[in-house]
Amino acid sequence: MGVKKSDRREFLKRGAALAGSLVAARTAVGQTPDHTEHTPVAPGPDAFLRGSDEIVAYGKRSRFVTSVRIPHGGRASPDQFGLDFHIATPLQDSVGVITPSSLHYMGTTRGSFIPDIDPEKHRLMIHGMVDRPLVFTMAELKRLPSVTRMHFIECAGNRASSRHTTVQETHGMTSCAEWTGVLLSTLLKEAGVHANADWIVAEGVEEVKGASSIPMAKAMDDCLLCYGMNGEPVRPQQGFPLRLLVPGFEGIFNVKWLRRIKVVDQYYMTYNDFGHLTRDPVNAALGYQIGPKSVITHPSGGQQLPGPGFYEVSGLAWSGGGRVARVEVTTDGGRTWRDADIRGTAHPMAHTRFSFEWNWDGKECELQSRCIDELGQIQPSRAQALEFWSTPEEKATSVKGQDNSIQPWRIASDGSVHNAII
Amino acid sequence: MRLSSLLPLLLLFGAAAQAQSPTYGVGRTPTASEIAAWDISISPTGEELPPGSGTVDKGSELFLSKGCAGCHGTTGTGGLAPRLVKLDVAADADPWDYGRVLPIRSPYATTVWDFINRGMPLGAEGTLTPDEVYSLTAYLFFLNGLLPDGSTLDRESLPKMRMPNRDNWAQVPDWLPGKPRLEGYPY
């Protein structure tokens, strides 16, 4: 495309319309490299993207990247009324530990419209057993000292079954983001909590005003009032403009569209609390703080290995009990376990990427991973979890309570990867 | 006691007092009426319950006129929304076999009042008067065999209602930072 200097100046004068057609012409005549193996052509783009106001303003991923969220739990999202229910993250395509905000999982109790909130009008009230009840605007909250932390959130219903084929179906109801906001303890201290106040009740603004009881020890320890997520404001599906983060606790505690915190001296048995009601103390204990858990995301169900040879086995591990201390991987269905490498930093209550170097010999085999957290809690196998709950394996469609059992993937000799839960 | 031995104590109190005074002075103080308007939480002991009362009879009318029946079914079951009456099980069945039905499984009557008040009728939440919520709550308890026909509920009687699961549920364990979720859990 040799354009002489004088011609070029002339062309610039003629304006944008022509510029557009010239770019189009260039794309049309531009040589499309042949990517077939063994052809002596260096790789290059198939085409060039024209700039657009949209891409300048907010960017856009490549049209070749098609990874998307899917409705989860056998119910449409959105449904015929426009309600969103459960939406699962495409973990099979994940790299690193941050879930892009647009791919973050979402859950609601029974389907919900997403509140459309003007942050200028939004308010947070702290009241109840405090010396000084307080109301904050979003601007006021942003004046307070902030923290930025990596944390996962996981839905209590994130359980794998033999019916699932991909890791998005077995494990997609968890995600991890970098959250920014004010420590709840900062606000509680500002309000002055009474000595006999043991609980808080946190409440959102959605139709049913979802509220959860949270122990004061947790509220004072590491709960966050988040306005930021992955470097930008929290997304509406995640609670814009303000959500509570209760690190390591089941998803429902992380109240979205947060408007009110009431400091109280008893467990309030809210409708959300009632949703988790059980009469089994063991079930209650295990279904509160998420257990140690991990899953191999590559290779995982539905993927295809092209043939024998070297692969990085890669996956995510997390625990509601703190940092991931160790991850082990087996490539022989659990007979031998070896340590995987932790990639990057293992943050408390955050997805942690692990990696395991593996040479596949082309024979059928089974891959599993196991998480051990800093408290020494170990992720159980599915058989162990079922035995604990006295569920005969042949009858089990899912593990009772919060399922943090080990996920097995079977690699067939043709390289196809399958869910090995029976 | 000598003053020197009191000193650490005094320092401690000093620090506590300091922690109790505001550090940043950001945010404003809401008025009492503002707090009352926002505060829709009802505790199991019911101290936030408003004055007023309602009856099973009124509740049965409101269940139709307020559209509850349209979503939950005329008899409290058979609609698209969750069923509000217990499953058809033997009279002496374990209360946990009644199904996951709020007005029968909940250990506290207050949770039922609170949820109808904050979340129902879906699409027009917050439009019911306290009397109407008392009536609808009474009607749902009547449908579940917890109250006889002709009963009345108010802020005194509601929290005193003895729900079948009142003492038949598992408390979540005390949470402490760095504690395993269940002591002795093998995995």
Coordinates of C-alpha atoms in Angstrom, one line a residue:
Chain A
M1 CA 0.0 0.0 0.0
G2 CA 2.6 2.5 -1.0
V3 CA 1.0 6.0 -0.5
K4 CA 3.3 8.8 -1.4
K5 CA 3.7 11.6 1.2
S6 CA 1.9 14.3 -0.8
D7 CA -0.9 11.9 -1.7
R8 CA -1.2 11.0 1.9
R9 CA -1.6 14.6 3.0
E10 CA -4.3 15.1 0.4
F11 CA -6.0 12.0 1.6
L12 CA -6.1 13.2 5.2
K13 CA -7.9 16.3 4.1
R14 CA -10.6 14.3 2.5
G15 CA -11.9 13.1 5.8
A16 CA -13.1 10.1 7.6
A17 CA -15.6 8.6 5.2
L18 CA -12.9 7.9 2.7
A19 CA -10.6 6.8 5.4
G20 CA -13.2 4.1 6.2
S21 CA -13.4 2.8 2.7
L22 CA -9.7 2.8 2.4
V23 CA -9.3 0.6 5.5
A24 CA -12.0 -1.7 4.2
A25 CA -10.1 -1.9 0.8
R26 CA -6.9 -2.7 2.7
T27 CA -8.6 -5.5 4.6
A28 CA -10.1 -6.9 1.4
V29 CA -6.8 -7.0 -0.5
G30 CA -4.8 -7.9 2.6
Q31 CA -3.3 -11.4 2.3
T32 CA -5.0 -13.9 4.5
P33 CA -2.2 -16.1 5.8
D34 CA -2.7 -19.8 5.5
H35 CA -2.6 -21.3 8.9
T36 CA -2.5 -25.0 7.8
E37 CA 0.3 -26.8 9.5
H38 CA 3.6 -27.0 7.6
T39 CA 2.9 -24.3 5.1
P40 CA 5.8 -21.8 4.9
V41 CA 3.7 -18.7 5.7
A42 CA 4.2 -16.6 8.8
P43 CA 1.0 -16.1 10.9
G44 CA -0.8 -12.8 10.6
P45 CA -4.3 -11.5 11.2
D46 CA -7.2 -12.5 9.0
A47 CA -8.5 -9.0 9.0
F48 CA -8.1 -5.6 10.8
L49 CA -10.7 -4.2 13.1
R50 CA -11.9 -0.7 12.4
G51 CA -11.9 1.6 15.4
S52 CA -15.3 2.3 16.8
D53 CA -16.5 4.7 19.5
E54 CA -17.7 1.6 21.4
I55 CA -14.3 -0.1 21.5
V56 CA -12.5 3.1 22.3
A57 CA -14.9 3.7 25.2
Y58 CA -15.1 0.4 26.9
G59 CA -13.2 -2.2 24.9
K60 CA -14.4 -5.6 23.7
R61 CA -13.0 -9.1 23.7
S62 CA -12.0 -10.9 20.5
R63 CA -14.8 -12.3 18.4
F64 CA -12.9 -15.6 18.6
V65 CA -13.4 -15.7 22.4
T66 CA -16.8 -17.1 22.9
S67 CA -16.8 -18.2 26.5
V68 CA -20.1 -17.4 28.2
R69 CA -22.0 -18.0 31.4
I70 CA -25.0 -20.4 31.3
P71 CA -28.2 -20.8 33.3
H72 CA -27.6 -23.2 36.2
G73 CA -29.7 -25.7 38.1
G74 CA -32.1 -26.6 35.3
R75 CA -34.0 -23.3 35.4
A76 CA -34.0 -20.6 32.7
S77 CA -32.3 -17.3 33.3
P78 CA -33.8 -15.0 32.3
D79 CA -37.2 -16.8 32.6
Q80 CA -40.4 -15.7 30.9
F81 CA -40.8 -12.8 33.4
G82 CA -37.2 -11.6 33.0
L83 CA -36.1 -12.9 36.3
D84 CA -32.5 -14.2 36.7
F85 CA -32.0 -17.3 38.9
H86 CA -28.7 -19.1 39.0
I87 CA -26.0 -18.3 36.4
A88 CA -22.7 -20.3 36.2
T89 CA -19.2 -19.2 35.4
P90 CA -17.3 -20.8 32.5
L91 CA -14.5 -22.2 34.7
Q92 CA -13.2 -24.4 31.8
D93 CA -11.9 -21.3 30.1
S94 CA -10.5 -19.6 33.2
V95 CA -6.9 -18.6 33.5
G96 CA -5.3 -17.1 36.6
V97 CA -7.6 -16.5 39.5
I98 CA -9.8 -13.5 38.7
T99 CA -13.2 -14.1 37.2
P100 CA -13.9 -11.2 34.8
S101 CA -16.9 -9.2 36.2
S102 CA -19.0 -10.0 33.2
L103 CA -18.5 -13.8 33.8
H104 CA -18.9 -13.8 37.6
Y105 CA -21.5 -16.3 38.7
M106 CA -24.8 -15.1 40.1
G107 CA -27.4 -16.6 42.4
T108 CA -30.7 -15.5 43.9
T109 CA -33.1 -17.3 46.2
R110 CA -35.9 -18.0 43.8
G111 CA -35.3 -15.7 40.8
S112 CA -35.0 -12.0 41.0
F113 CA -35.1 -8.8 39.0
I114 CA -31.9 -6.9 39.3
P115 CA -32.4 -3.6 41.2
D116 CA -31.5 -0.6 39.0
I117 CA -30.1 1.8 41.5
D118 CA -28.9 5.4 41.1
P119 CA -25.8 5.5 43.4
E120 CA -26.5 9.2 44.1
K121 CA -29.7 8.2 45.8
H122 CA -28.4 5.1 47.5
R123 CA -27.9 5.1 51.3
L124 CA -26.6 2.7 53.9
M125 CA -27.9 2.8 57.4
I126 CA -26.3 1.3 60.5
H127 CA -28.5 1.2 63.5
G128 CA -29.7 -1.0 66.3
M129 CA -27.4 -1.7 69.3
V130 CA -25.0 1.1 68.6
D131 CA -24.1 4.4 70.3
R132 CA -24.5 6.4 67.1
P133 CA -26.8 5.2 64.3
L134 CA -25.4 6.4 61.0
V135 CA -26.5 7.0 57.4
F136 CA -23.9 7.0 54.6
T137 CA -24.1 8.1 51.0
M138 CA -21.9 6.3 48.5
A139 CA -19.6 9.3 48.3
E140 CA -19.2 9.3 52.1
L141 CA -18.4 5.6 52.2
K142 CA -15.7 6.3 49.6
R143 CA -14.1 8.9 51.9
L144 CA -13.4 6.2 54.5
P145 CA -10.1 4.1 54.5
S146 CA -10.5 1.4 51.9
V147 CA -9.1 -2.1 51.5
T148 CA -8.7 -4.2 48.3
R149 CA -8.8 -8.0 48.7
M150 CA -9.1 -11.1 46.6
H151 CA -12.1 -13.3 47.6
F152 CA -14.1 -16.0 46.1
I153 CA -17.8 -16.4 46.6
E154 CA -19.5 -19.8 46.3
C155 CA -23.2 -20.7 46.1
A156 CA -24.3 -23.3 48.7
G157 CA -25.8 -25.2 45.8
N158 CA -22.6 -25.6 43.9
R159 CA -22.6 -29.4 43.8
A160 CA -21.5 -31.9 41.2
S161 CA -23.6 -34.7 39.9
S162 CA -23.1 -37.5 37.4
R163 CA -25.5 -35.8 35.0
H164 CA -23.1 -32.9 34.5
T165 CA -20.6 -33.0 31.7
T166 CA -18.5 -29.8 32.1
V167 CA -16.8 -28.1 35.0
Q168 CA -19.1 -25.1 34.4
E169 CA -22.0 -27.4 35.4
T170 CA -20.2 -29.2 38.2
H171 CA -18.5 -26.2 39.8
G172 CA -19.5 -23.0 37.9
M173 CA -21.4 -21.4 40.9
T174 CA -18.2 -20.0 42.3
S175 CA -16.1 -17.1 41.2
C176 CA -13.3 -14.9 42.5
A177 CA -12.8 -11.2 42.2
E178 CA -10.7 -8.4 43.5
W179 CA -13.0 -6.5 45.8
T180 CA -12.6 -2.9 47.1
G181 CA -14.5 -1.2 49.8
V182 CA -14.6 -0.4 53.5
L183 CA -14.1 -2.9 56.3
L184 CA -17.4 -3.5 58.0
S185 CA -15.5 -3.2 61.3
T186 CA -14.5 0.4 60.4
L187 CA -18.2 1.3 60.2
L188 CA -19.2 -0.7 63.3
K189 CA -16.5 1.0 65.3
E190 CA -17.6 4.4 64.0
A191 CA -21.1 3.6 65.1
G192 CA -20.0 2.2 68.5
V193 CA -21.3 -1.3 69.0
H194 CA -22.8 -2.3 72.4
A195 CA -21.0 -4.9 74.3
N196 CA -23.9 -7.4 74.3
A197 CA -24.5 -7.2 70.5
D198 CA -23.7 -10.6 69.1
W199 CA -25.2 -10.5 65.6
I200 CA -25.8 -8.2 62.7
V201 CA -28.6 -8.4 60.2
A202 CA -27.7 -7.2 56.7
E203 CA -30.4 -6.3 54.2
G204 CA -30.7 -5.6 50.5
V205 CA -33.2 -3.6 48.5
E206 CA -34.4 -6.3 46.1
E207 CA -38.2 -7.2 46.0
V208 CA -38.0 -9.5 49.0
K209 CA -35.4 -7.4 50.8
G210 CA -33.1 -10.3 51.4
A211 CA -31.6 -10.3 54.8
S212 CA -29.1 -12.5 56.6
S213 CA -27.9 -12.9 60.2
I214 CA -24.1 -12.8 60.5
P215 CA -22.2 -13.3 63.8
M216 CA -20.5 -10.2 65.2
A217 CA -17.2 -12.1 65.4
K218 CA -17.2 -12.4 61.6
A219 CA -18.6 -8.9 61.0
M220 CA -15.7 -7.5 63.1
D221 CA -13.1 -9.8 61.5
D222 CA -13.0 -9.4 57.7
C223 CA -16.3 -8.5 56.2
L224 CA -16.2 -5.9 53.5
L225 CA -18.7 -3.3 52.2
C226 CA -17.7 -3.4 48.6
Y227 CA -18.3 -0.7 45.9
G228 CA -15.4 -1.9 43.7
M229 CA -14.9 -5.1 41.8
N230 CA -12.0 -5.9 39.5
G231 CA -11.1 -2.2 39.2
E232 CA -14.5 -0.8 38.4
P233 CA -17.8 -0.4 40.3
V234 CA -19.5 -3.6 41.4
R235 CA -21.8 -4.9 38.6
P236 CA -25.6 -4.7 39.1
Q237 CA -25.9 -8.5 39.2
Q238 CA -23.3 -8.4 42.0
G239 CA -25.1 -5.7 44.0
F240 CA -24.3 -2.3 42.5
P241 CA -23.7 0.1 44.1
L242 CA -22.9 -1.7 47.4
R243 CA -22.6 -5.3 48.5
L244 CA -21.5 -7.1 51.6
L245 CA -18.7 -9.6 51.3
V246 CA -18.5 -12.2 54.0
P247 CA -15.3 -14.0 53.0
G248 CA -15.5 -17.8 53.1
F249 CA -19.2 -17.9 54.1
E250 CA -21.8 -19.4 51.8
G251 CA -23.0 -17.2 48.9
I252 CA -26.3 -16.1 50.4
F253 CA -24.5 -14.2 53.3
N254 CA -22.9 -11.8 50.8
V255 CA -25.9 -9.5 50.7
K256 CA -26.2 -7.5 47.5
W257 CA -27.7 -4.0 47.0
L258 CA -27.0 -3.5 50.7
R259 CA -29.0 -0.7 52.4
R260 CA -29.2 -1.6 56.0
I261 CA -27.2 -3.1 58.8
K262 CA -28.9 -3.7 62.1
V263 CA -26.8 -4.5 65.1
V264 CA -28.7 -7.0 67.4
D265 CA -28.3 -9.4 70.3
Q266 CA -29.9 -12.5 68.8
Y267 CA -30.1 -14.7 65.7
Y268 CA -33.0 -13.1 63.7
M269 CA -34.1 -16.2 61.7
T270 CA -34.7 -14.1 58.6
Y271 CA -36.2 -15.7 55.5
N272 CA -32.7 -16.2 54.1
D273 CA -31.6 -17.8 57.4
F274 CA -34.7 -20.0 57.2
G275 CA -33.7 -21.1 53.7
H276 CA -30.7 -22.8 55.2
L277 CA -32.5 -24.3 58.2
T278 CA -31.7 -27.8 59.1
R279 CA -32.1 -29.9 62.3
D280 CA -28.8 -31.6 61.9
P281 CA -26.1 -29.8 63.8
V282 CA -23.4 -31.3 61.6
N283 CA -25.1 -30.2 58.5
A284 CA -25.6 -26.7 60.0
A285 CA -21.9 -26.5 60.8
L286 CA -20.6 -27.8 57.5
G287 CA -23.0 -25.5 55.6
Y288 CA -21.8 -22.2 57.0
Q289 CA -18.2 -21.7 56.1
I290 CA -17.2 -23.2 52.8
G291 CA -14.9 -26.2 53.1
P292 CA -11.6 -26.8 51.4
K293 CA -12.3 -27.5 47.7
S294 CA -10.6 -27.7 44.3
V295 CA -11.2 -28.7 40.8
I296 CA -9.1 -29.3 37.7
T297 CA -10.3 -26.8 35.0
H298 CA -8.0 -28.1 32.3
P299 CA -8.2 -30.8 31.2
S300 CA -11.9 -31.0 32.3
G301 CA -15.2 -32.5 31.1
G302 CA -16.0 -31.9 27.5
Q303 CA -12.5 -30.9 26.5
Q304 CA -10.3 -32.9 24.1
L305 CA -6.6 -33.6 24.3
P306 CA -5.1 -33.8 20.8
G307 CA -2.8 -36.7 21.7
P308 CA -0.2 -38.1 24.1
G309 CA 2.5 -35.8 25.4
F310 CA 3.1 -32.9 27.8
Y311 CA 0.2 -31.0 29.4
E312 CA -0.1 -28.6 32.3
V313 CA -2.9 -29.8 34.5
S314 CA -4.3 -26.6 35.8
G315 CA -7.1 -25.9 38.3
L316 CA -8.5 -23.8 41.1
A317 CA -8.4 -24.4 44.9
W318 CA -10.1 -22.5 47.6
S319 CA -11.3 -22.7 51.2
G320 CA -13.6 -20.7 53.5
G321 CA -11.2 -21.5 56.3
G322 CA -8.3 -19.4 55.0
R323 CA -5.4 -19.8 52.6
V324 CA -4.9 -22.8 50.4
A325 CA -1.8 -24.5 51.9
R326 CA -1.3 -27.3 49.5
V327 CA -2.9 -28.9 46.5
E328 CA -2.3 -32.5 45.4
V329 CA -3.0 -34.1 42.1
T330 CA -3.5 -37.7 41.1
T331 CA -3.3 -39.0 37.6
D332 CA -4.1 -42.6 38.5
G333 CA -7.5 -42.3 40.0
G334 CA -6.3 -41.7 43.6
R335 CA -3.6 -44.3 44.0
T336 CA -0.7 -41.9 44.2
W337 CA -0.9 -38.2 45.0
R338 CA 1.7 -35.6 44.3
D339 CA 2.0 -31.9 45.2
A340 CA 0.9 -29.4 42.6
D341 CA 2.6 -26.0 42.3
I342 CA 0.7 -23.0 43.6
R343 CA 0.8 -20.3 40.9
G344 CA 0.9 -16.8 42.2
T345 CA -0.1 -15.9 45.8
A346 CA -2.5 -18.0 47.8
H347 CA -4.7 -15.3 49.3
P348 CA -7.1 -16.1 52.3
M349 CA -10.5 -17.1 51.1
A350 CA -9.6 -16.7 47.4
H351 CA -9.4 -18.9 44.4
T352 CA -5.8 -20.2 44.1
R353 CA -4.4 -21.4 40.8
F354 CA -2.5 -24.7 40.8
S355 CA -0.5 -26.3 38.2
F356 CA 0.9 -29.9 37.7
E357 CA 3.3 -31.0 34.9
W358 CA 2.0 -34.1 33.3
N359 CA 3.1 -36.3 30.4
W360 CA 0.1 -38.3 29.1
D361 CA 1.0 -41.7 27.8
G362 CA -2.2 -41.9 25.8
K363 CA -3.8 -44.5 28.0
E364 CA -7.2 -44.1 29.8
C365 CA -6.7 -42.5 33.2
E366 CA -8.4 -40.4 35.9
L367 CA -7.3 -37.0 37.1
Q368 CA -8.3 -35.6 40.5
S369 CA -7.2 -32.7 42.7
R370 CA -7.3 -32.3 46.5
C371 CA -7.1 -29.1 48.5
I372 CA -5.6 -28.8 52.0
D373 CA -6.1 -25.4 53.7
E374 CA -4.0 -23.6 56.3
L375 CA -6.2 -25.0 59.1
G376 CA -5.3 -28.6 58.0
Q377 CA -8.8 -29.2 56.6
I378 CA -8.6 -31.7 53.8
Q379 CA -11.0 -32.0 50.8
P380 CA -12.8 -35.4 51.0
S381 CA -13.3 -37.8 48.2
R382 CA -16.8 -38.2 47.0
A383 CA -16.9 -41.7 48.5
Q384 CA -15.8 -40.3 51.9
A385 CA -18.4 -37.5 51.8
L386 CA -21.1 -40.0 50.8
E387 CA -20.0 -42.4 53.5
F388 CA -20.0 -39.5 56.1
W389 CA -23.6 -38.7 55.2
S390 CA -24.4 -42.5 55.0
T391 CA -25.7 -42.2 51.5
P392 CA -25.1 -45.4 49.4
E393 CA -23.0 -44.4 46.4
E394 CA -25.4 -46.1 43.9
K395 CA -28.3 -43.9 45.3
A396 CA -26.4 -40.7 45.4
T397 CA -27.2 -38.1 42.8
S398 CA -25.5 -35.4 44.9
V399 CA -23.6 -35.0 48.1
K400 CA -25.7 -33.7 51.0
G401 CA -25.0 -30.3 52.5
Q402 CA -22.3 -28.2 51.0
D403 CA -20.5 -30.4 48.6
N404 CA -16.7 -29.9 48.6
S405 CA -15.8 -33.4 47.5
I406 CA -13.1 -34.2 45.0
Q407 CA -14.0 -34.1 41.3
P408 CA -12.7 -36.9 39.1
W409 CA -12.2 -36.4 35.4
R410 CA -11.6 -39.5 33.1
I411 CA -9.3 -39.1 30.1
A412 CA -10.4 -41.7 27.5
S413 CA -7.7 -43.1 25.2
D414 CA -8.9 -40.9 22.4
G415 CA -8.1 -37.9 24.5
S416 CA -11.8 -36.9 25.3
V417 CA -12.4 -35.8 28.9
H418 CA -15.4 -37.0 30.9
N419 CA -17.0 -36.5 34.2
A420 CA -16.1 -39.6 36.2
I421 CA -18.7 -39.3 38.9
I422 CA -20.8 -42.4 38.8
Chain B
M1 CA -4.8 -1.5 95.7
R2 CA -2.0 0.8 94.8
L3 CA -2.4 3.3 92.0
S4 CA 0.5 1.7 90.1
S5 CA -1.5 -1.6 89.9
L6 CA -4.5 0.3 88.7
L7 CA -2.6 2.1 85.9
P8 CA -2.8 -0.7 83.3
L9 CA -6.5 -0.9 83.9
L10 CA -7.0 2.8 83.6
L11 CA -5.0 2.7 80.3
L12 CA -7.2 -0.1 79.1
F13 CA -10.3 1.8 79.8
G14 CA -8.9 4.8 78.2
A15 CA -8.2 2.9 75.0
A16 CA -11.7 1.3 75.0
A17 CA -13.3 4.7 75.5
Q18 CA -11.2 6.0 72.6
A19 CA -12.2 3.1 70.3
Q20 CA -15.9 3.9 71.1
S21 CA -15.7 7.5 69.9
P22 CA -16.1 8.1 66.2
T23 CA -12.7 8.3 64.4
Y24 CA -13.7 9.8 61.0
G25 CA -16.9 11.7 61.7
V26 CA -18.3 10.8 58.2
G27 CA -21.9 10.0 57.8
R28 CA -25.0 11.6 59.3
T29 CA -27.2 10.7 62.2
P30 CA -30.6 9.5 61.1
T31 CA -33.8 10.7 62.9
A32 CA -35.8 8.3 65.0
S33 CA -38.6 8.3 62.5
E34 CA -36.2 7.6 59.7
I35 CA -34.9 4.6 61.5
A36 CA -38.4 3.4 62.3
A37 CA -39.4 3.8 58.6
W38 CA -36.4 1.7 57.4
D39 CA -36.4 -0.9 60.1
I40 CA -38.5 -3.8 58.9
S41 CA -36.6 -6.5 60.8
I42 CA -38.7 -8.5 63.3
S43 CA -36.8 -10.5 65.9
P44 CA -38.0 -13.9 67.2
T45 CA -39.0 -12.1 70.4
G46 CA -41.0 -9.7 68.3
E47 CA -40.2 -6.4 70.0
E48 CA -40.3 -4.5 66.7
L49 CA -43.8 -5.7 65.9
P50 CA -46.2 -2.7 65.3
P51 CA -49.5 -2.3 67.0
G52 CA -52.6 -3.7 65.3
S53 CA -54.2 -7.1 64.9
G54 CA -55.7 -9.4 62.4
T55 CA -58.0 -12.4 62.1
V56 CA -58.1 -15.7 60.2
D57 CA -61.4 -14.5 58.6
K58 CA -59.9 -11.2 57.3
G59 CA -56.9 -13.1 56.1
S60 CA -58.9 -15.5 54.0
E61 CA -60.5 -12.5 52.2
L62 CA -57.2 -10.7 51.8
F63 CA -55.6 -13.9 50.4
L64 CA -57.9 -13.5 47.4
S65 CA -58.2 -9.7 47.2
K66 CA -54.4 -9.1 47.5
G67 CA -53.6 -11.5 44.8
C68 CA -51.8 -14.1 46.9
A69 CA -54.0 -16.8 45.6
G70 CA -53.1 -16.0 42.0
C71 CA -49.5 -17.0 42.6
H72 CA -49.7 -19.5 45.4
G73 CA -53.0 -21.1 44.5
T74 CA -56.5 -20.6 46.0
T75 CA -55.9 -23.1 48.7
G76 CA -52.3 -22.0 49.3
T77 CA -51.0 -24.7 46.9
G78 CA -51.1 -25.5 43.2
G79 CA -49.8 -22.1 42.0
L80 CA -46.5 -21.2 40.3
A81 CA -45.2 -19.7 43.6
P82 CA -44.1 -22.0 46.5
R83 CA -46.7 -23.9 48.4
L84 CA -47.9 -22.3 51.7
V85 CA -49.5 -25.3 53.2
K86 CA -47.9 -28.4 54.6
L87 CA -47.7 -31.6 52.6
D88 CA -50.4 -34.1 53.1
V89 CA -48.7 -36.4 55.6
A90 CA -50.0 -38.4 58.6
A91 CA -51.2 -36.4 61.6
D92 CA -48.5 -37.7 63.8
A93 CA -45.7 -37.2 61.2
D94 CA -42.4 -35.5 62.1
P95 CA -42.8 -31.7 61.5
W96 CA -39.8 -31.9 59.2
D97 CA -41.9 -34.1 56.9
Y98 CA -44.4 -31.2 56.4
G99 CA -42.0 -29.9 53.6
R100 CA -40.0 -26.7 53.3
V101 CA -43.1 -24.5 53.9
L102 CA -42.4 -21.3 55.8
P103 CA -45.6 -21.0 57.8
I104 CA -45.2 -24.5 59.3
R105 CA -41.5 -25.2 59.3
S106 CA -40.2 -21.9 60.7
P107 CA -39.3 -22.2 64.4
Y108 CA -40.7 -18.7 64.9
A109 CA -44.0 -17.2 63.9
T110 CA -42.3 -13.8 63.6
T111 CA -40.4 -14.9 60.5
V112 CA -43.7 -15.5 58.6
W113 CA -44.9 -12.0 59.6
D114 CA -41.6 -10.4 58.7
F115 CA -41.4 -12.1 55.3
I116 CA -45.0 -11.3 54.2
N117 CA -44.4 -7.7 55.4
R118 CA -41.1 -7.2 53.5
G119 CA -41.6 -9.3 50.4
M120 CA -45.2 -10.0 49.6
P121 CA -47.3 -9.7 47.5
L122 CA -44.4 -10.0 45.1
G123 CA -44.5 -7.0 42.8
A124 CA -46.3 -4.8 45.3
E125 CA -44.2 -5.5 48.4
G126 CA -44.5 -3.1 51.3
T127 CA -48.1 -2.1 50.5
L128 CA -49.8 -4.2 53.2
T129 CA -50.9 -2.5 56.5
P130 CA -49.8 -4.1 59.8
D131 CA -53.4 -5.3 60.3
E132 CA -53.4 -7.0 56.9
V133 CA -50.1 -8.7 57.6
Y134 CA -51.4 -10.0 61.0
S135 CA -54.5 -11.3 59.2
L136 CA -52.6 -13.0 56.4
T137 CA -50.2 -14.6 58.9
A138 CA -53.1 -15.8 61.0
Y139 CA -54.8 -17.3 57.8
L140 CA -51.6 -19.1 56.8
F141 CA -51.3 -20.6 60.3
F142 CA -55.0 -21.6 60.1
L143 CA -54.4 -23.4 56.8
N144 CA -51.5 -25.3 58.4
G145 CA -53.6 -26.3 61.4
L146 CA -51.7 -24.1 63.9
L147 CA -54.6 -21.8 64.7
P148 CA -58.3 -22.5 64.9
D149 CA -60.8 -20.7 62.8
G150 CA -61.8 -17.3 64.3
S151 CA -58.4 -16.7 65.9
T152 CA -56.9 -13.2 66.2
L153 CA -53.1 -12.3 66.2
D154 CA -51.4 -9.2 67.5
R155 CA -48.0 -8.1 68.7
E156 CA -48.5 -9.9 72.0
S157 CA -49.8 -13.3 70.8
L158 CA -47.7 -13.7 67.6
P159 CA -44.3 -14.1 69.2
K160 CA -45.8 -16.4 71.8
M161 CA -47.0 -18.9 69.2
R162 CA -45.4 -22.3 69.7
M163 CA -44.3 -23.5 66.3
P164 CA -43.8 -27.3 65.8
N165 CA -40.1 -26.8 65.2
R166 CA -39.5 -24.2 67.9
D167 CA -36.8 -26.3 69.6
N168 CA -36.2 -28.7 66.7
W169 CA -33.6 -27.0 64.6
A170 CA -29.8 -26.9 64.6
Q171 CA -28.1 -23.6 65.6
V172 CA -25.1 -22.7 63.6
P173 CA -21.9 -23.1 65.7
D174 CA -20.1 -20.2 67.2
W175 CA -17.8 -18.8 64.6
L176 CA -14.3 -17.7 65.4
P177 CA -11.5 -16.7 63.0
G178 CA -9.2 -19.5 62.1
K179 CA -11.5 -22.3 63.5
P180 CA -12.3 -25.4 61.4
R181 CA -15.9 -25.4 60.4
L182 CA -16.6 -28.6 62.4
E183 CA -14.4 -29.8 65.3
G184 CA -13.6 -33.5 64.7
Y185 CA -14.9 -33.6 61.1
P186 CA -12.6 -36.2 59.5
Y187 CA -11.9 -34.4 56.3

